[in-house]
GROMACS .gro file of C-alpha atoms in nm:
model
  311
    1UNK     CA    1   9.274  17.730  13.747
    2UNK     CA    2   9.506  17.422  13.707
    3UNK     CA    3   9.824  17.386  13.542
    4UNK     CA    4  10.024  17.096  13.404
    5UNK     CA    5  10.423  16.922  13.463
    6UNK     CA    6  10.514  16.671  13.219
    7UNK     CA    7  10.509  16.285  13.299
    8UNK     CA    8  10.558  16.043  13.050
    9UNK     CA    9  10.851  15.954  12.779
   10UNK     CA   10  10.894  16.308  12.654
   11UNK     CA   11  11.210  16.158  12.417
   12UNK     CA   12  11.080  16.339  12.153
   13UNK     CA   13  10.769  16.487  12.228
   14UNK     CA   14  10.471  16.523  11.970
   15UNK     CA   15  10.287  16.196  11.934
   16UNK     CA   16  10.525  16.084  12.243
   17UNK     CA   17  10.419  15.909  12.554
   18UNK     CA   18  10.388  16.277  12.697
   19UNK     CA   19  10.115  16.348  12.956
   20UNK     CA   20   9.987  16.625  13.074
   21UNK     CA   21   9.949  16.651  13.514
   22UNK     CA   22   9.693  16.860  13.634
   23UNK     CA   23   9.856  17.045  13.973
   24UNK     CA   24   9.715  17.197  14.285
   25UNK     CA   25   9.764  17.600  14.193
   26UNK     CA   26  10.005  17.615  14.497
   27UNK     CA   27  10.179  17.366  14.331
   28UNK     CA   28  10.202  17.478  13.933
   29UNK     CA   29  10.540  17.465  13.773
   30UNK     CA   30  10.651  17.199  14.025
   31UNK     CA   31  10.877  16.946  14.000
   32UNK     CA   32  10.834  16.741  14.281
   33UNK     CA   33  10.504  16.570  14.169
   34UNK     CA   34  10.414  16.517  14.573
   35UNK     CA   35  10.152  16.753  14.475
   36UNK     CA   36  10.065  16.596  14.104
   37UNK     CA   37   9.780  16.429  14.018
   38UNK     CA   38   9.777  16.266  13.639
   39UNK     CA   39   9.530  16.348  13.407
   40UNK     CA   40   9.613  16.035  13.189
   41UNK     CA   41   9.714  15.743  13.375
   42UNK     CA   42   9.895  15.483  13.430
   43UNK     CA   43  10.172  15.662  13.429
   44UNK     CA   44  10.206  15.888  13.703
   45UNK     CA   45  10.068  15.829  14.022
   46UNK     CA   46   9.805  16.074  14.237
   47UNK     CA   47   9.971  16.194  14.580
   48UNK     CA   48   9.962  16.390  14.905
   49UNK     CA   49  10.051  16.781  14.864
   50UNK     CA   50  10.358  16.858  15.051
   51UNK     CA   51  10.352  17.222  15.134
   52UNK     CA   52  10.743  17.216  15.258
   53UNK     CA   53  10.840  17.154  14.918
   54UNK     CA   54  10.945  17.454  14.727
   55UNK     CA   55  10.805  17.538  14.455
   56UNK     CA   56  11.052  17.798  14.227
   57UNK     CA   57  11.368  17.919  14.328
   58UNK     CA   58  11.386  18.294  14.176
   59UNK     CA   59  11.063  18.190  13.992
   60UNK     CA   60  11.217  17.943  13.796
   61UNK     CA   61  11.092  17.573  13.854
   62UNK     CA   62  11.426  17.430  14.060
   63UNK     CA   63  11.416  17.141  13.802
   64UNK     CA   64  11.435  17.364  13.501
   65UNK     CA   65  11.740  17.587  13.702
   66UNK     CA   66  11.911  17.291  13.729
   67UNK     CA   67  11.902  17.148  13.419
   68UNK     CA   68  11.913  17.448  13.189
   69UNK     CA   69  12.170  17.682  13.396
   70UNK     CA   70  12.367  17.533  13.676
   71UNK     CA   71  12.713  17.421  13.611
   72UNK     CA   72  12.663  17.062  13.797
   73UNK     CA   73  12.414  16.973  13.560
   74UNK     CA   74  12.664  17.032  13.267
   75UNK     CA   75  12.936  16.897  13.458
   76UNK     CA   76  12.718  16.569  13.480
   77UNK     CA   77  12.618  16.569  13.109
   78UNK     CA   78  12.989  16.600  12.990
   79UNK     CA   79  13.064  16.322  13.239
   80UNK     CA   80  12.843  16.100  13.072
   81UNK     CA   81  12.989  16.222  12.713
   82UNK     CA   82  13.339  16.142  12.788
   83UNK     CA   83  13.238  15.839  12.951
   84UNK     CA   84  13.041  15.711  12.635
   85UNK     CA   85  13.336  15.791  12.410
   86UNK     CA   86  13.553  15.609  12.615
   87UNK     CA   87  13.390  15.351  12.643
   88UNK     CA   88  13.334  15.356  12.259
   89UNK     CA   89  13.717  15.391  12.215
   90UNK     CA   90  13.820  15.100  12.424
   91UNK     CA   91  13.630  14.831  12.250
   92UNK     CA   92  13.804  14.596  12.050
   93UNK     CA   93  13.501  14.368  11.934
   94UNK     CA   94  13.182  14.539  11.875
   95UNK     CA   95  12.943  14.429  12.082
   96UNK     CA   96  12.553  14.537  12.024
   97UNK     CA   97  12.365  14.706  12.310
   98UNK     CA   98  11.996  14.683  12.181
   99UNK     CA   99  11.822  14.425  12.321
  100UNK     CA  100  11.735  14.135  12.154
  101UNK     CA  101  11.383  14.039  12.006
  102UNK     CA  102  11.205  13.844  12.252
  103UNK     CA  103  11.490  13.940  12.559
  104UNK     CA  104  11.347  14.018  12.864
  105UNK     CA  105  11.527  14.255  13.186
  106UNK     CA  106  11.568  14.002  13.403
  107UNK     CA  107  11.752  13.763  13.118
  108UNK     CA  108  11.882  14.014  12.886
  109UNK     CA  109  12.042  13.879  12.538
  110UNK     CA  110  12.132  14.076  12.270
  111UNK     CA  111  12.128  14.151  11.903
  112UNK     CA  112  12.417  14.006  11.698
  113UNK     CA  113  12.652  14.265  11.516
  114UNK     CA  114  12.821  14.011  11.277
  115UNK     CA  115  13.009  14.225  11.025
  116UNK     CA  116  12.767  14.540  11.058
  117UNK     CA  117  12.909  14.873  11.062
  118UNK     CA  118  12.870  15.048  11.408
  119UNK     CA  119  12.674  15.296  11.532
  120UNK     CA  120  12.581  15.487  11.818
  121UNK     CA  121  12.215  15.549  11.909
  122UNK     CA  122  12.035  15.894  12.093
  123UNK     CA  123  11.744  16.011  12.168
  124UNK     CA  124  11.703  16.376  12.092
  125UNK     CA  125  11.564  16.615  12.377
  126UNK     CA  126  11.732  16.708  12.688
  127UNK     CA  127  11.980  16.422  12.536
  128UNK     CA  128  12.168  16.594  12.293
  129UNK     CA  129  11.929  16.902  12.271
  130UNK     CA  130  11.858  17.144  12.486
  131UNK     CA  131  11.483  17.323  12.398
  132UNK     CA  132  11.522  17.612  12.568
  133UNK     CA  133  11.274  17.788  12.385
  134UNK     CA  134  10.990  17.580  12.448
  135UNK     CA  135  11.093  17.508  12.865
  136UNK     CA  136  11.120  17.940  12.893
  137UNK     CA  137  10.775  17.908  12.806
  138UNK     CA  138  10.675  17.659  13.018
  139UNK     CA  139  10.836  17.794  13.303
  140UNK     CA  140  10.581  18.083  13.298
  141UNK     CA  141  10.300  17.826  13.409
  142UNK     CA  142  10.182  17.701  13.049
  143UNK     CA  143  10.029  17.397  13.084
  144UNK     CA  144  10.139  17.122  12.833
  145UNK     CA  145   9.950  17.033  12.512
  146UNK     CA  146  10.080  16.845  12.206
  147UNK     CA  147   9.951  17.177  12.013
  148UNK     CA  148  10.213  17.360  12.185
  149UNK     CA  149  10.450  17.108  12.142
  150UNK     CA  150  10.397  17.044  11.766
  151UNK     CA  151  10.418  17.433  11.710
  152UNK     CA  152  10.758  17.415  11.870
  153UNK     CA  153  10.866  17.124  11.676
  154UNK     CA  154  10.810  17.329  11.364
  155UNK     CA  155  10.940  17.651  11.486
  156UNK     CA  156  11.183  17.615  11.753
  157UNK     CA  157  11.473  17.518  11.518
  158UNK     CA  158  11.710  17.839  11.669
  159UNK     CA  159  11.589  17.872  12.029
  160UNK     CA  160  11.773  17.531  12.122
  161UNK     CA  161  12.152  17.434  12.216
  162UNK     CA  162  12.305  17.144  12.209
  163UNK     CA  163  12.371  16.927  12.581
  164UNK     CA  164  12.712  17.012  12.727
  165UNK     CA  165  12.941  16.745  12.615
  166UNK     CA  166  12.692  16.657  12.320
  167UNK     CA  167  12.879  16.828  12.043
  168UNK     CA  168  13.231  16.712  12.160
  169UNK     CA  169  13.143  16.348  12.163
  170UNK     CA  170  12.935  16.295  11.807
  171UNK     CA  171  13.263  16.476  11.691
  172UNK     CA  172  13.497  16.226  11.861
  173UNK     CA  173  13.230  15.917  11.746
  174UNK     CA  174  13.206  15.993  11.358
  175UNK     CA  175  13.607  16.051  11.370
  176UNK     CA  176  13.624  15.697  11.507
  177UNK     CA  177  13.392  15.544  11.226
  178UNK     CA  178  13.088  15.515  11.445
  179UNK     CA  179  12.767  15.613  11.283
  180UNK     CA  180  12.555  15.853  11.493
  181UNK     CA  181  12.177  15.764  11.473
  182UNK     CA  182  11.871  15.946  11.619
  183UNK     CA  183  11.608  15.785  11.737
  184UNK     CA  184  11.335  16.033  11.928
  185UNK     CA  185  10.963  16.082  11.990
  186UNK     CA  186  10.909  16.384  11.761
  187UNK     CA  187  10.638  16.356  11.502
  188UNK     CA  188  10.761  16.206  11.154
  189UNK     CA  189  10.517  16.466  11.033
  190UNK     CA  190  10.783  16.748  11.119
  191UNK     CA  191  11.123  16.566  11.016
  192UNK     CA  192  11.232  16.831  10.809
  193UNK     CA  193  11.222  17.113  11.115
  194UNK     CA  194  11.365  16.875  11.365
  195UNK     CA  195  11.668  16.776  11.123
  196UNK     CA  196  11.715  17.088  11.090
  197UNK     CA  197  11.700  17.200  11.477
  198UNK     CA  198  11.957  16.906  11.509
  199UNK     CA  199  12.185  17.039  11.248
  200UNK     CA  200  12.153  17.408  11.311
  201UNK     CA  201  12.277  17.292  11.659
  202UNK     CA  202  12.580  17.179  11.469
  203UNK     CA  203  12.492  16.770  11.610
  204UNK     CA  204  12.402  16.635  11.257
  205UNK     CA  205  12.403  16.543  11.000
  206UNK     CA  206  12.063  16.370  11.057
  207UNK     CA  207  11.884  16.216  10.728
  208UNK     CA  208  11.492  16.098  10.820
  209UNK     CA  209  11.526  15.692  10.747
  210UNK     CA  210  11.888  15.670  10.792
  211UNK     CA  211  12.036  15.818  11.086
  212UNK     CA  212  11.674  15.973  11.200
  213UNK     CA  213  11.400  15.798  11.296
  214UNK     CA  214  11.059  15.919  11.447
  215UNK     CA  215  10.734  15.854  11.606
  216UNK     CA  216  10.538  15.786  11.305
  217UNK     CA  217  10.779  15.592  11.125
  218UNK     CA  218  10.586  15.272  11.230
  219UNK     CA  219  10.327  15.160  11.366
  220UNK     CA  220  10.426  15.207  11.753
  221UNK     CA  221  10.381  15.552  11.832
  222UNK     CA  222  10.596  15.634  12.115
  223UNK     CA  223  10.784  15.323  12.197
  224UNK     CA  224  11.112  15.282  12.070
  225UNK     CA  225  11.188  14.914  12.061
  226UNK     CA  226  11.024  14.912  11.694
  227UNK     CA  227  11.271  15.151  11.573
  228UNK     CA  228  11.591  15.042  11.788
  229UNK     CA  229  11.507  14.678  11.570
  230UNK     CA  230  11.531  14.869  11.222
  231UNK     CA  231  11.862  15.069  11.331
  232UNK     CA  232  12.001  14.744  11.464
  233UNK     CA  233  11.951  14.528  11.170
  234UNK     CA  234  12.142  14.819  11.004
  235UNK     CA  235  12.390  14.838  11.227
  236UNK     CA  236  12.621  14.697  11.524
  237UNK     CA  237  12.500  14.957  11.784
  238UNK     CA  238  12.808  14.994  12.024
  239UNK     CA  239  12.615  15.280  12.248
  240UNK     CA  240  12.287  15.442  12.334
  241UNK     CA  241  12.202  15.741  12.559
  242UNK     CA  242  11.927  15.907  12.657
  243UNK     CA  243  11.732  16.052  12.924
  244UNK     CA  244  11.473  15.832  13.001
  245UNK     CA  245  11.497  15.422  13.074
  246UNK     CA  246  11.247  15.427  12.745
  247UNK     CA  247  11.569  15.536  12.536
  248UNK     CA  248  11.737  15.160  12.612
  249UNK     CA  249  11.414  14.950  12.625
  250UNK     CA  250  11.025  14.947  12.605
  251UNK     CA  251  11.038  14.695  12.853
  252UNK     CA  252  11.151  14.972  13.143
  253UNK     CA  253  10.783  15.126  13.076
  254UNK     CA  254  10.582  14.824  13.097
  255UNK     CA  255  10.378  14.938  13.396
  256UNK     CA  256  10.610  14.879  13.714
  257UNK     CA  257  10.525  15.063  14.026
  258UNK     CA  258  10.802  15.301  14.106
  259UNK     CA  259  11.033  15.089  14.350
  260UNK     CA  260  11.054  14.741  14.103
  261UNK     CA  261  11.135  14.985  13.841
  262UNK     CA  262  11.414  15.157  14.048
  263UNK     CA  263  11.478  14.807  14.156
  264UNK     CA  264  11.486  14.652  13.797
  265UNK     CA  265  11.733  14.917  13.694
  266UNK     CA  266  11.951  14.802  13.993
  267UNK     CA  267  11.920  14.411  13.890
  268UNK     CA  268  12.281  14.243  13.856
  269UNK     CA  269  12.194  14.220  13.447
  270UNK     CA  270  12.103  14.541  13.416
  271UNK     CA  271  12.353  14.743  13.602
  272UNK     CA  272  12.610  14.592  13.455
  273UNK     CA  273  12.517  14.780  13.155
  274UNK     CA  274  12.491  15.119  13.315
  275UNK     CA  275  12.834  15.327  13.177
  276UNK     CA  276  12.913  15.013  12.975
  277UNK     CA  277  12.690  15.066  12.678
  278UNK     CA  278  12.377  15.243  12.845
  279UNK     CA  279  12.482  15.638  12.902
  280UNK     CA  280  12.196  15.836  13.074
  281UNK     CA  281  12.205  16.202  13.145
  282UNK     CA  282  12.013  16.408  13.360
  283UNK     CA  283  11.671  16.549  13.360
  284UNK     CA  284  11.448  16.637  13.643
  285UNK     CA  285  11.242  16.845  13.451
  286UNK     CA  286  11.006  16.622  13.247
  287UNK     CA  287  10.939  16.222  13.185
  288UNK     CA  288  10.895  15.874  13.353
  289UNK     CA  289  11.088  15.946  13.618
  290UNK     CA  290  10.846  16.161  13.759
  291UNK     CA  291  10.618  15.929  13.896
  292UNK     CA  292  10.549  15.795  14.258
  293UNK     CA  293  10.293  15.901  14.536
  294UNK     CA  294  10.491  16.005  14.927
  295UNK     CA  295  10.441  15.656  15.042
  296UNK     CA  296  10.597  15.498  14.742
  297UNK     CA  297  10.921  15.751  14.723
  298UNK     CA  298  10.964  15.762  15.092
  299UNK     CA  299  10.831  15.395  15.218
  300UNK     CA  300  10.732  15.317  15.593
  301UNK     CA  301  11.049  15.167  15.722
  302UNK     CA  302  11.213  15.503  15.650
  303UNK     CA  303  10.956  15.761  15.766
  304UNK     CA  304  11.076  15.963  16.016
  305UNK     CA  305  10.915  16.285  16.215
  306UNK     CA  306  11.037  16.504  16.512
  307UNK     CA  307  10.867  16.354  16.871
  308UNK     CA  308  10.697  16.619  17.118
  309UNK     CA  309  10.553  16.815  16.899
  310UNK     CA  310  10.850  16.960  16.719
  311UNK     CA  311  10.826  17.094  16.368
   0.00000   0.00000   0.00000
């Protein structure tokens, strides 16, 4: 029997970018995806099995630990909070973060603000949501399937908290004037159950159309870039944060192997845009990150093994 990870823009899961990753049974409930092999390409990548890589820690995938319990991984997520608030704060002119129409990564230009109110733009899970609910289920070795995920869209409303540092900073934005605006991969079909997951969270208000947006409200499924266009003729966006590169631009998705997409992300344009604008938090449990074979996270000119024998 196989199970499945998640690969793919999970920003908001239903009729995301989410794929399912059949695993090697030694290997279900893994995070590393050394021992992964997609079901849906292109985007995750088939690889060598490592067997030195631990699977759970306490029986909890180490990915999912981290993320839903440890105190580093909450400490990062506020980090990232304050950071986006003061950025926020400091700004004298408005300037818009959304990438303009026809803009490219390596010449980035952006969207004019004008005399647009201002706004600040989020994707939902593991952003400023926490589904705990649906991940405790997971962690017993379900496999993924957008059944199971549109089930929990429509039911999970209470099982959820919101991302340390979330709640604080939305606070601190709408005291400052700044529109908060979601913008996630959940179906439009269940808007009502996610707005209300988001506000029984205490993070809203959130109003489907004007400060909520979903997959479904056009005609581009899981990308974003579609929707970021709408909120930004609407508004001066000032800030965006998410968990995924997909949360700032489409273009981060647009089939890069997984060292020119590290690399793009590291570009002189682009960095200078990380902490100034861009605000990601951590995830290691689900999403395009998770992609890349042995040889293509660990290249030759840095392989290394004990000589003699030695192990």
């Amino acid at each position: 029997m196989k199970s499945a990870l998640f690969s793919g823009d999970r920003n908001g899961p239903g009729s995301w970018a989410l794929q399912a990753v059949s695993c090697a049974p030694a290997l279900a409930g893994a995070l590393a995806l050394q021992g992964c092999v997609s079901v849906s390409a292109p985007t995750s990548i088939a690889a060598t099995p490592s067997a030195a890589v631990p699977v759970t820690v306490d029986g909890v995938p180490a990915g999912m630990q981290y993320l839903y319990a440890s105190g580093e991984a909450a400490a990062v997520s506020i980090q990232a909070w304050n950071a986006l608030v003061g950025y926020v704060r400091a700004q004298r002119t408005p300037v818009s973060v959304v990438l303009a129409p026809g803009a490219s990564l390596a010449a980035p230009s952006w969207t004019t603000c004008g005399a647009k109110p201002k706004a600040a733009v989020f994707d939902v899970d593991e952003t400023v949501l926490l589904n705990l609910g649906f991940e405790y289920d997971a962690a017993s070795g379900q496999p993924w399937s957008d059944s199971r995920w549109q089930a929990w869209e429509r039911t999970g409303i209470k099982q959820v908290a919101p991302v340390p540092g979330a709640l604080a900073a939305l606070t601190q934005l709408r005291a400052m004037g700044v529109t908060v605006v979601f913008n996630t991969n959940r179906a439009a079909a269940n808007a009502a159950q996610t707005q209300a997951a988001i506000e029984g969270a205490g993070l809203g208000p959130a109003r489907h159309g004007e400060t909520l947006f979903l997959a479904g409200d056009d005609a581009s499924g899981s990308k974003k870039d579609g929707r970021r266009a709408t909120i930004a003729a609407r508004y001066c966006v000032v800030a965006m944060g998410g968990d995924q590169l997909g949360d700032f631009s489409d273009l981060f998705n647009a089939g890069q192997a997984p060292a020119a997409r590290r690399a793009v992300v590291q570009s002189p344009a682009i960095t200078a845009k990380w902490g100034a604008g861009w605000f990601v938090l951590p995830n290691p449990v689900y999403g395009t990150a998770l992609k890349g074979a042995r040889d293509d996270v660990f290249p030759p000119n840095v392989q290394w093994a004990p000589t003699g024998g030695m192990r």
